[in-house]
Amino acid sequence: MNPKFLALSLLTSLRLSFAQAASSDPLWNQAVQAAAASRNWMPGEVRTFEQELNRKGDVKNSQETLTSISQAPDGKIQMKHWRIEKGRRTPFVPEDEEEGSGDSPVSFGPLDPESQSLVQVKRLPEFSLVNGLFCIQYQYTLKTTNTPSQTLRGIVCINESNGIPLELTMVPDPLPDDVKSLNMTLTFTSPDEQTIRPLQMTTDISASALLLTQQYRVIQEFSAFWIRPEEKYLTQNE
């Protein structure tokens, strides 16, 4: 099992799975609008740490990779990958991807404008603290139209003062084969209080292999953002 591929394939499958509608909660809608306004912002670099953990949660083995993302002259997104070992970069092509092709590695999940007709949202009374900021918690359930169908559950933490999402958690149901648990946490930053950028995504995976349970963690750090010249995505107001 490739933990990185498992995490990315889940997010990739969300992008084409929804139909558009609107929620009635004003703060939630602010977060959706922030996500909509950010759809053309792309991370220029994604640094990934794939870790195998022991029973205590300590790192047994770790592999670091770097992915650069740019736009080709024909408008397609192109990715290049390197393995990082002892400060040296070695280019490689992932088994699950053709060189020079791809799309954005990040989805906003339940905050994507196209997902609003299929998401159920409940505002929770508890506040939480994310990166030193108080935020409102929203519990969501999202049933995709993938085949087979999949339900996603989690919490979105939204800054009450400006409607900017700060953190999103996600748990899929059903889980992939041989996976006992899978929890994803995506944190955001906002440079202007109107748009958002993914800051870090952490995926914790517990999987079965030969009657043993293995623990994995995939940490992805996003940086060097750039904006697509062309408007590929529509906001809710268009």
PDB file of C-alpha atoms in Angstrom:
ATOM      1  CA  MET A   1       0.000   0.000   0.000  1.00  0.00           C
ATOM      2  CA  ASN A   2       1.240   3.469  -0.901  1.00  0.00           C
ATOM      3  CA  PRO A   3       0.041   5.859   1.864  1.00  0.00           C
ATOM      4  CA  LYS A   4       0.755   8.982  -0.184  1.00  0.00           C
ATOM      5  CA  PHE A   5      -1.176   7.690  -3.199  1.00  0.00           C
ATOM      6  CA  LEU A   6      -4.081   6.660  -0.960  1.00  0.00           C
ATOM      7  CA  ALA A   7      -4.332  10.165   0.538  1.00  0.00           C
ATOM      8  CA  LEU A   8      -4.045  11.974  -2.803  1.00  0.00           C
ATOM      9  CA  SER A   9      -6.459   9.676  -4.642  1.00  0.00           C
ATOM     10  CA  LEU A  10      -9.141  10.413  -2.050  1.00  0.00           C
ATOM     11  CA  LEU A  11      -8.844  14.176  -2.569  1.00  0.00           C
ATOM     12  CA  THR A  12      -8.587  13.850  -6.350  1.00  0.00           C
ATOM     13  CA  SER A  13     -11.816  11.835  -6.495  1.00  0.00           C
ATOM     14  CA  LEU A  14     -13.723  14.660  -4.811  1.00  0.00           C
ATOM     15  CA  ARG A  15     -13.186  17.253  -7.535  1.00  0.00           C
ATOM     16  CA  LEU A  16     -15.581  15.812 -10.087  1.00  0.00           C
ATOM     17  CA  SER A  17     -18.193  14.386  -7.773  1.00  0.00           C
ATOM     18  CA  PHE A  18     -20.647  17.125  -6.877  1.00  0.00           C
ATOM     19  CA  ALA A  19     -23.537  19.289  -8.076  1.00  0.00           C
ATOM     20  CA  GLN A  20     -23.938  22.912  -7.026  1.00  0.00           C
ATOM     21  CA  ALA A  21     -26.388  24.443  -4.520  1.00  0.00           C
ATOM     22  CA  ALA A  22     -26.217  26.845  -1.576  1.00  0.00           C
ATOM     23  CA  SER A  23     -26.312  26.474   2.205  1.00  0.00           C
ATOM     24  CA  SER A  24     -28.401  28.731   4.449  1.00  0.00           C
ATOM     25  CA  ASP A  25     -25.732  29.358   7.108  1.00  0.00           C
ATOM     26  CA  PRO A  26     -24.069  32.785   6.527  1.00  0.00           C
ATOM     27  CA  LEU A  27     -20.728  31.925   8.127  1.00  0.00           C
ATOM     28  CA  TRP A  28     -20.511  28.631   6.242  1.00  0.00           C
ATOM     29  CA  ASN A  29     -21.294  30.462   3.001  1.00  0.00           C
ATOM     30  CA  GLN A  30     -18.459  32.904   3.713  1.00  0.00           C
ATOM     31  CA  ALA A  31     -16.071  29.964   3.972  1.00  0.00           C
ATOM     32  CA  VAL A  32     -17.411  28.500   0.715  1.00  0.00           C
ATOM     33  CA  GLN A  33     -16.928  31.861  -1.009  1.00  0.00           C
ATOM     34  CA  ALA A  34     -13.353  32.030   0.277  1.00  0.00           C
ATOM     35  CA  ALA A  35     -12.728  28.561  -1.163  1.00  0.00           C
ATOM     36  CA  ALA A  36     -14.349  29.561  -4.469  1.00  0.00           C
ATOM     37  CA  ALA A  37     -12.153  32.660  -4.716  1.00  0.00           C
ATOM     38  CA  SER A  38      -9.076  30.500  -4.154  1.00  0.00           C
ATOM     39  CA  ARG A  39      -9.617  27.776  -6.745  1.00  0.00           C
ATOM     40  CA  ASN A  40      -7.078  29.174  -9.221  1.00  0.00           C
ATOM     41  CA  TRP A  41      -4.314  29.484  -6.624  1.00  0.00           C
ATOM     42  CA  MET A  42      -1.884  26.598  -6.999  1.00  0.00           C
ATOM     43  CA  PRO A  43       0.987  25.515  -4.753  1.00  0.00           C
ATOM     44  CA  GLY A  44       4.245  25.738  -6.665  1.00  0.00           C
ATOM     45  CA  GLU A  45       5.891  23.268  -4.317  1.00  0.00           C
ATOM     46  CA  VAL A  46       4.626  20.355  -2.234  1.00  0.00           C
ATOM     47  CA  ARG A  47       7.056  18.781   0.217  1.00  0.00           C
ATOM     48  CA  THR A  48       5.899  15.340   1.363  1.00  0.00           C
ATOM     49  CA  PHE A  49       7.095  13.261   4.293  1.00  0.00           C
ATOM     50  CA  GLU A  50       5.962   9.619   4.214  1.00  0.00           C
ATOM     51  CA  GLN A  51       6.496   8.064   7.638  1.00  0.00           C
ATOM     52  CA  GLU A  52       6.121   4.560   9.007  1.00  0.00           C
ATOM     53  CA  LEU A  53       5.401   4.637  12.744  1.00  0.00           C
ATOM     54  CA  ASN A  54       5.930   2.120  15.516  1.00  0.00           C
ATOM     55  CA  ARG A  55       3.325   1.243  18.137  1.00  0.00           C
ATOM     56  CA  LYS A  56       4.332   4.235  20.267  1.00  0.00           C
ATOM     57  CA  GLY A  57       3.838   6.607  17.358  1.00  0.00           C
ATOM     58  CA  ASP A  58       7.548   7.225  16.831  1.00  0.00           C
ATOM     59  CA  VAL A  59       8.935   7.397  13.299  1.00  0.00           C
ATOM     60  CA  LYS A  60      10.581   4.121  12.171  1.00  0.00           C
ATOM     61  CA  ASN A  61      11.193   4.978   8.535  1.00  0.00           C
ATOM     62  CA  SER A  62      10.756   8.195   6.612  1.00  0.00           C
ATOM     63  CA  GLN A  63      10.979   9.280   2.988  1.00  0.00           C
ATOM     64  CA  GLU A  64      10.939  12.871   1.772  1.00  0.00           C
ATOM     65  CA  THR A  65       9.871  13.945  -1.693  1.00  0.00           C
ATOM     66  CA  LEU A  66       9.459  17.305  -3.403  1.00  0.00           C
ATOM     67  CA  THR A  67       6.948  18.075  -6.138  1.00  0.00           C
ATOM     68  CA  SER A  68       7.069  21.224  -8.263  1.00  0.00           C
ATOM     69  CA  ILE A  69       3.856  22.323  -9.972  1.00  0.00           C
ATOM     70  CA  SER A  70       3.674  24.687 -12.929  1.00  0.00           C
ATOM     71  CA  GLN A  71       1.541  25.409 -15.963  1.00  0.00           C
ATOM     72  CA  ALA A  72       2.616  24.252 -19.402  1.00  0.00           C
ATOM     73  CA  PRO A  73       2.168  26.512 -22.465  1.00  0.00           C
ATOM     74  CA  ASP A  74      -0.940  24.513 -23.429  1.00  0.00           C
ATOM     75  CA  GLY A  75      -2.533  25.348 -20.059  1.00  0.00           C
ATOM     76  CA  LYS A  76      -2.194  21.886 -18.525  1.00  0.00           C
ATOM     77  CA  ILE A  77      -0.757  21.440 -15.064  1.00  0.00           C
ATOM     78  CA  GLN A  78       2.631  19.733 -15.074  1.00  0.00           C
ATOM     79  CA  MET A  79       4.388  18.172 -12.104  1.00  0.00           C
ATOM     80  CA  LYS A  80       7.988  17.140 -11.528  1.00  0.00           C
ATOM     81  CA  HIS A  81       9.093  14.986  -8.615  1.00  0.00           C
ATOM     82  CA  TRP A  82      12.293  14.463  -6.674  1.00  0.00           C
ATOM     83  CA  ARG A  83      13.283  12.158  -3.849  1.00  0.00           C
ATOM     84  CA  ILE A  84      15.253  13.977  -1.170  1.00  0.00           C
ATOM     85  CA  GLU A  85      18.006  12.003   0.562  1.00  0.00           C
ATOM     86  CA  LYS A  86      20.928  13.505   2.451  1.00  0.00           C
ATOM     87  CA  GLY A  87      20.270  16.845   0.793  1.00  0.00           C
ATOM     88  CA  ARG A  88      20.388  15.426  -2.728  1.00  0.00           C
ATOM     89  CA  ARG A  89      17.533  15.474  -5.234  1.00  0.00           C
ATOM     90  CA  THR A  90      16.868  12.468  -7.459  1.00  0.00           C
ATOM     91  CA  PRO A  91      14.139  12.875 -10.107  1.00  0.00           C
ATOM     92  CA  PHE A  92      11.531  10.131 -10.434  1.00  0.00           C
ATOM     93  CA  VAL A  93       8.121   9.454 -11.952  1.00  0.00           C
ATOM     94  CA  PRO A  94       5.462   8.125  -9.517  1.00  0.00           C
ATOM     95  CA  GLU A  95       3.863   4.829 -10.514  1.00  0.00           C
ATOM     96  CA  ASP A  96       0.385   6.378 -10.307  1.00  0.00           C
ATOM     97  CA  GLU A  97       1.143   9.404 -12.487  1.00  0.00           C
ATOM     98  CA  GLU A  98       2.447  10.111 -15.945  1.00  0.00           C
ATOM     99  CA  GLU A  99       5.303  12.586 -16.090  1.00  0.00           C
ATOM    100  CA  GLY A 100       4.258  16.105 -17.039  1.00  0.00           C
ATOM    101  CA  SER A 101       0.564  15.661 -16.272  1.00  0.00           C
ATOM    102  CA  GLY A 102      -1.751  16.181 -13.368  1.00  0.00           C
ATOM    103  CA  ASP A 103      -4.085  18.588 -11.621  1.00  0.00           C
ATOM    104  CA  SER A 104      -4.089  20.498  -8.361  1.00  0.00           C
ATOM    105  CA  PRO A 105      -3.064  18.245  -5.433  1.00  0.00           C
ATOM    106  CA  VAL A 106      -5.528  19.975  -3.099  1.00  0.00           C
ATOM    107  CA  SER A 107      -9.316  19.912  -2.859  1.00  0.00           C
ATOM    108  CA  PHE A 108     -11.377  21.958  -0.418  1.00  0.00           C
ATOM    109  CA  GLY A 109     -13.707  18.973   0.066  1.00  0.00           C
ATOM    110  CA  PRO A 110     -16.974  20.052   1.757  1.00  0.00           C
ATOM    111  CA  LEU A 111     -16.112  23.712   1.111  1.00  0.00           C
ATOM    112  CA  ASP A 112     -15.917  23.288  -2.659  1.00  0.00           C
ATOM    113  CA  PRO A 113     -18.769  25.299  -4.232  1.00  0.00           C
ATOM    114  CA  GLU A 114     -19.794  22.300  -6.327  1.00  0.00           C
ATOM    115  CA  SER A 115     -20.300  20.121  -3.238  1.00  0.00           C
ATOM    116  CA  GLN A 116     -22.942  22.207  -1.476  1.00  0.00           C
ATOM    117  CA  SER A 117     -25.996  20.249  -2.662  1.00  0.00           C
ATOM    118  CA  LEU A 118     -24.651  17.073  -1.050  1.00  0.00           C
ATOM    119  CA  VAL A 119     -23.254  18.356   2.235  1.00  0.00           C
ATOM    120  CA  GLN A 120     -25.170  18.444   5.529  1.00  0.00           C
ATOM    121  CA  VAL A 121     -23.800  20.938   8.035  1.00  0.00           C
ATOM    122  CA  LYS A 122     -24.406  21.320  11.769  1.00  0.00           C
ATOM    123  CA  ARG A 123     -22.987  24.250  13.700  1.00  0.00           C
ATOM    124  CA  LEU A 124     -21.598  23.052  17.050  1.00  0.00           C
ATOM    125  CA  PRO A 125     -21.767  25.086  20.265  1.00  0.00           C
ATOM    126  CA  GLU A 126     -18.088  24.493  21.074  1.00  0.00           C
ATOM    127  CA  PHE A 127     -15.316  26.857  20.059  1.00  0.00           C
ATOM    128  CA  SER A 128     -11.842  25.630  19.170  1.00  0.00           C
ATOM    129  CA  LEU A 129      -8.407  27.211  18.927  1.00  0.00           C
ATOM    130  CA  VAL A 130      -6.429  26.797  15.682  1.00  0.00           C
ATOM    131  CA  ASN A 131      -3.057  28.513  15.266  1.00  0.00           C
ATOM    132  CA  GLY A 132      -3.927  30.849  18.114  1.00  0.00           C
ATOM    133  CA  LEU A 133      -7.296  31.889  16.604  1.00  0.00           C
ATOM    134  CA  PHE A 134     -10.745  31.114  18.010  1.00  0.00           C
ATOM    135  CA  CYS A 135     -13.104  29.524  15.508  1.00  0.00           C
ATOM    136  CA  ILE A 136     -16.605  28.062  15.154  1.00  0.00           C
ATOM    137  CA  GLN A 137     -16.842  24.302  14.601  1.00  0.00           C
ATOM    138  CA  TYR A 138     -19.092  22.853  11.900  1.00  0.00           C
ATOM    139  CA  GLN A 139     -19.786  19.130  11.746  1.00  0.00           C
ATOM    140  CA  TYR A 140     -20.431  17.962   8.203  1.00  0.00           C
ATOM    141  CA  THR A 141     -21.502  14.843   6.332  1.00  0.00           C
ATOM    142  CA  LEU A 142     -20.860  14.696   2.610  1.00  0.00           C
ATOM    143  CA  LYS A 143     -22.075  11.883   0.366  1.00  0.00           C
ATOM    144  CA  THR A 144     -20.298  11.811  -2.964  1.00  0.00           C
ATOM    145  CA  THR A 145     -21.702  10.648  -6.277  1.00  0.00           C
ATOM    146  CA  ASN A 146     -18.654   8.495  -6.947  1.00  0.00           C
ATOM    147  CA  THR A 147     -19.105   4.859  -7.917  1.00  0.00           C
ATOM    148  CA  PRO A 148     -19.150   3.236  -5.449  1.00  0.00           C
ATOM    149  CA  SER A 149     -20.621   5.975  -3.290  1.00  0.00           C
ATOM    150  CA  GLN A 150     -18.557   7.293  -0.397  1.00  0.00           C
ATOM    151  CA  THR A 151     -19.487   9.341   2.658  1.00  0.00           C
ATOM    152  CA  LEU A 152     -17.076  11.841   4.186  1.00  0.00           C
ATOM    153  CA  ARG A 153     -17.431  13.110   7.740  1.00  0.00           C
ATOM    154  CA  GLY A 154     -15.475  15.619   9.731  1.00  0.00           C
ATOM    155  CA  ILE A 155     -15.186  19.067  11.276  1.00  0.00           C
ATOM    156  CA  VAL A 156     -14.525  22.441   9.644  1.00  0.00           C
ATOM    157  CA  CYS A 157     -13.251  25.219  11.923  1.00  0.00           C
ATOM    158  CA  ILE A 158     -14.151  28.712  10.657  1.00  0.00           C
ATOM    159  CA  ASN A 159     -12.915  32.046  11.967  1.00  0.00           C
ATOM    160  CA  GLU A 160     -16.048  33.782  13.270  1.00  0.00           C
ATOM    161  CA  SER A 161     -14.703  37.283  12.584  1.00  0.00           C
ATOM    162  CA  ASN A 162     -14.119  36.896   8.835  1.00  0.00           C
ATOM    163  CA  GLY A 163     -15.489  33.510   7.696  1.00  0.00           C
ATOM    164  CA  ILE A 164     -12.064  32.162   6.785  1.00  0.00           C
ATOM    165  CA  PRO A 165     -11.712  28.373   7.286  1.00  0.00           C
ATOM    166  CA  LEU A 166      -8.726  27.494   9.447  1.00  0.00           C
ATOM    167  CA  GLU A 167      -8.861  23.711   9.642  1.00  0.00           C
ATOM    168  CA  LEU A 168     -10.717  20.820   8.016  1.00  0.00           C
ATOM    169  CA  THR A 169     -10.789  17.193   9.128  1.00  0.00           C
ATOM    170  CA  MET A 170     -12.012  14.333   6.971  1.00  0.00           C
ATOM    171  CA  VAL A 171     -12.770  10.636   7.530  1.00  0.00           C
ATOM    172  CA  PRO A 172     -14.031   8.496   4.593  1.00  0.00           C
ATOM    173  CA  ASP A 173     -16.664   5.765   4.877  1.00  0.00           C
ATOM    174  CA  PRO A 174     -16.272   3.057   3.744  1.00  0.00           C
ATOM    175  CA  LEU A 175     -12.543   2.799   4.202  1.00  0.00           C
ATOM    176  CA  PRO A 176     -10.320   1.378   1.445  1.00  0.00           C
ATOM    177  CA  ASP A 177      -9.509  -2.310   1.589  1.00  0.00           C
ATOM    178  CA  ASP A 178      -7.065  -3.329   4.344  1.00  0.00           C
ATOM    179  CA  VAL A 179      -7.337   0.111   5.964  1.00  0.00           C
ATOM    180  CA  LYS A 180      -8.568   0.147   9.578  1.00  0.00           C
ATOM    181  CA  SER A 181      -8.586   3.928  10.059  1.00  0.00           C
ATOM    182  CA  LEU A 182      -7.831   7.003   7.978  1.00  0.00           C
ATOM    183  CA  ASN A 183      -7.927  10.572   9.313  1.00  0.00           C
ATOM    184  CA  MET A 184      -7.014  13.660   7.326  1.00  0.00           C
ATOM    185  CA  THR A 185      -6.409  17.167   8.698  1.00  0.00           C
ATOM    186  CA  LEU A 186      -5.925  20.146   6.375  1.00  0.00           C
ATOM    187  CA  THR A 187      -4.911  23.553   7.765  1.00  0.00           C
ATOM    188  CA  PHE A 188      -5.242  26.855   5.898  1.00  0.00           C
ATOM    189  CA  THR A 189      -3.710  30.280   5.928  1.00  0.00           C
ATOM    190  CA  SER A 190      -5.181  33.488   4.480  1.00  0.00           C
ATOM    191  CA  PRO A 191      -2.996  36.277   3.061  1.00  0.00           C
ATOM    192  CA  ASP A 192      -5.841  38.779   2.621  1.00  0.00           C
ATOM    193  CA  GLU A 193      -8.858  37.565   4.698  1.00  0.00           C
ATOM    194  CA  GLN A 194     -10.690  36.871   1.428  1.00  0.00           C
ATOM    195  CA  THR A 195      -8.897  33.860  -0.020  1.00  0.00           C
ATOM    196  CA  ILE A 196      -7.234  30.811   1.503  1.00  0.00           C
ATOM    197  CA  ARG A 197      -4.151  28.704   0.841  1.00  0.00           C
ATOM    198  CA  PRO A 198      -3.620  25.150   2.110  1.00  0.00           C
ATOM    199  CA  LEU A 199      -0.753  25.175   4.575  1.00  0.00           C
ATOM    200  CA  GLN A 200      -0.331  21.541   5.620  1.00  0.00           C
ATOM    201  CA  MET A 201      -2.195  18.271   5.217  1.00  0.00           C
ATOM    202  CA  THR A 202      -1.607  15.390   7.634  1.00  0.00           C
ATOM    203  CA  THR A 203      -2.997  11.930   6.910  1.00  0.00           C
ATOM    204  CA  ASP A 204      -2.839   9.229   9.594  1.00  0.00           C
ATOM    205  CA  ILE A 205      -3.426   5.686   8.341  1.00  0.00           C
ATOM    206  CA  SER A 206      -3.728   2.376  10.148  1.00  0.00           C
ATOM    207  CA  ALA A 207      -3.575  -0.586   7.787  1.00  0.00           C
ATOM    208  CA  SER A 208      -3.438  -4.392   7.969  1.00  0.00           C
ATOM    209  CA  ALA A 209      -0.616  -6.321   6.346  1.00  0.00           C
ATOM    210  CA  LEU A 210       0.037 -10.036   6.878  1.00  0.00           C
ATOM    211  CA  LEU A 211      -2.014 -10.152  10.115  1.00  0.00           C
ATOM    212  CA  LEU A 212      -0.085  -7.137  11.430  1.00  0.00           C
ATOM    213  CA  THR A 213      -1.278  -3.557  11.857  1.00  0.00           C
ATOM    214  CA  GLN A 214       0.973  -0.871  10.438  1.00  0.00           C
ATOM    215  CA  GLN A 215       0.782   2.838  11.194  1.00  0.00           C
ATOM    216  CA  TYR A 216       1.595   5.483   8.600  1.00  0.00           C
ATOM    217  CA  ARG A 217       1.613   9.262   8.524  1.00  0.00           C
ATOM    218  CA  VAL A 218       1.828  11.429   5.421  1.00  0.00           C
ATOM    219  CA  ILE A 219       2.630  15.123   5.953  1.00  0.00           C
ATOM    220  CA  GLN A 220       2.392  17.502   3.013  1.00  0.00           C
ATOM    221  CA  GLU A 221       3.563  21.110   3.194  1.00  0.00           C
ATOM    222  CA  PHE A 222       2.383  23.564   0.514  1.00  0.00           C
ATOM    223  CA  SER A 223       4.285  26.701  -0.536  1.00  0.00           C
ATOM    224  CA  ALA A 224       5.316  29.005  -3.433  1.00  0.00           C
ATOM    225  CA  PHE A 225       1.723  29.673  -4.559  1.00  0.00           C
ATOM    226  CA  TRP A 226       0.930  31.042  -8.000  1.00  0.00           C
ATOM    227  CA  ILE A 227      -2.326  31.820  -9.788  1.00  0.00           C
ATOM    228  CA  ARG A 228      -3.487  30.353 -13.054  1.00  0.00           C
ATOM    229  CA  PRO A 229      -3.777  32.959 -15.812  1.00  0.00           C
ATOM    230  CA  GLU A 230      -6.972  31.344 -17.047  1.00  0.00           C
ATOM    231  CA  GLU A 231     -10.215  31.033 -15.105  1.00  0.00           C
ATOM    232  CA  LYS A 232     -10.828  27.310 -14.903  1.00  0.00           C
ATOM    233  CA  TYR A 233     -13.311  27.346 -12.040  1.00  0.00           C
ATOM    234  CA  LEU A 234     -16.501  29.352 -11.577  1.00  0.00           C
ATOM    235  CA  THR A 235     -17.517  30.919  -8.283  1.00  0.00           C
ATOM    236  CA  GLN A 236     -21.056  30.686  -6.962  1.00  0.00           C
ATOM    237  CA  ASN A 237     -21.833  34.223  -8.189  1.00  0.00           C
ATOM    238  CA  GLU A 238     -20.977  33.456 -11.810  1.00  0.00           C
TER     239      GLU A 238
END
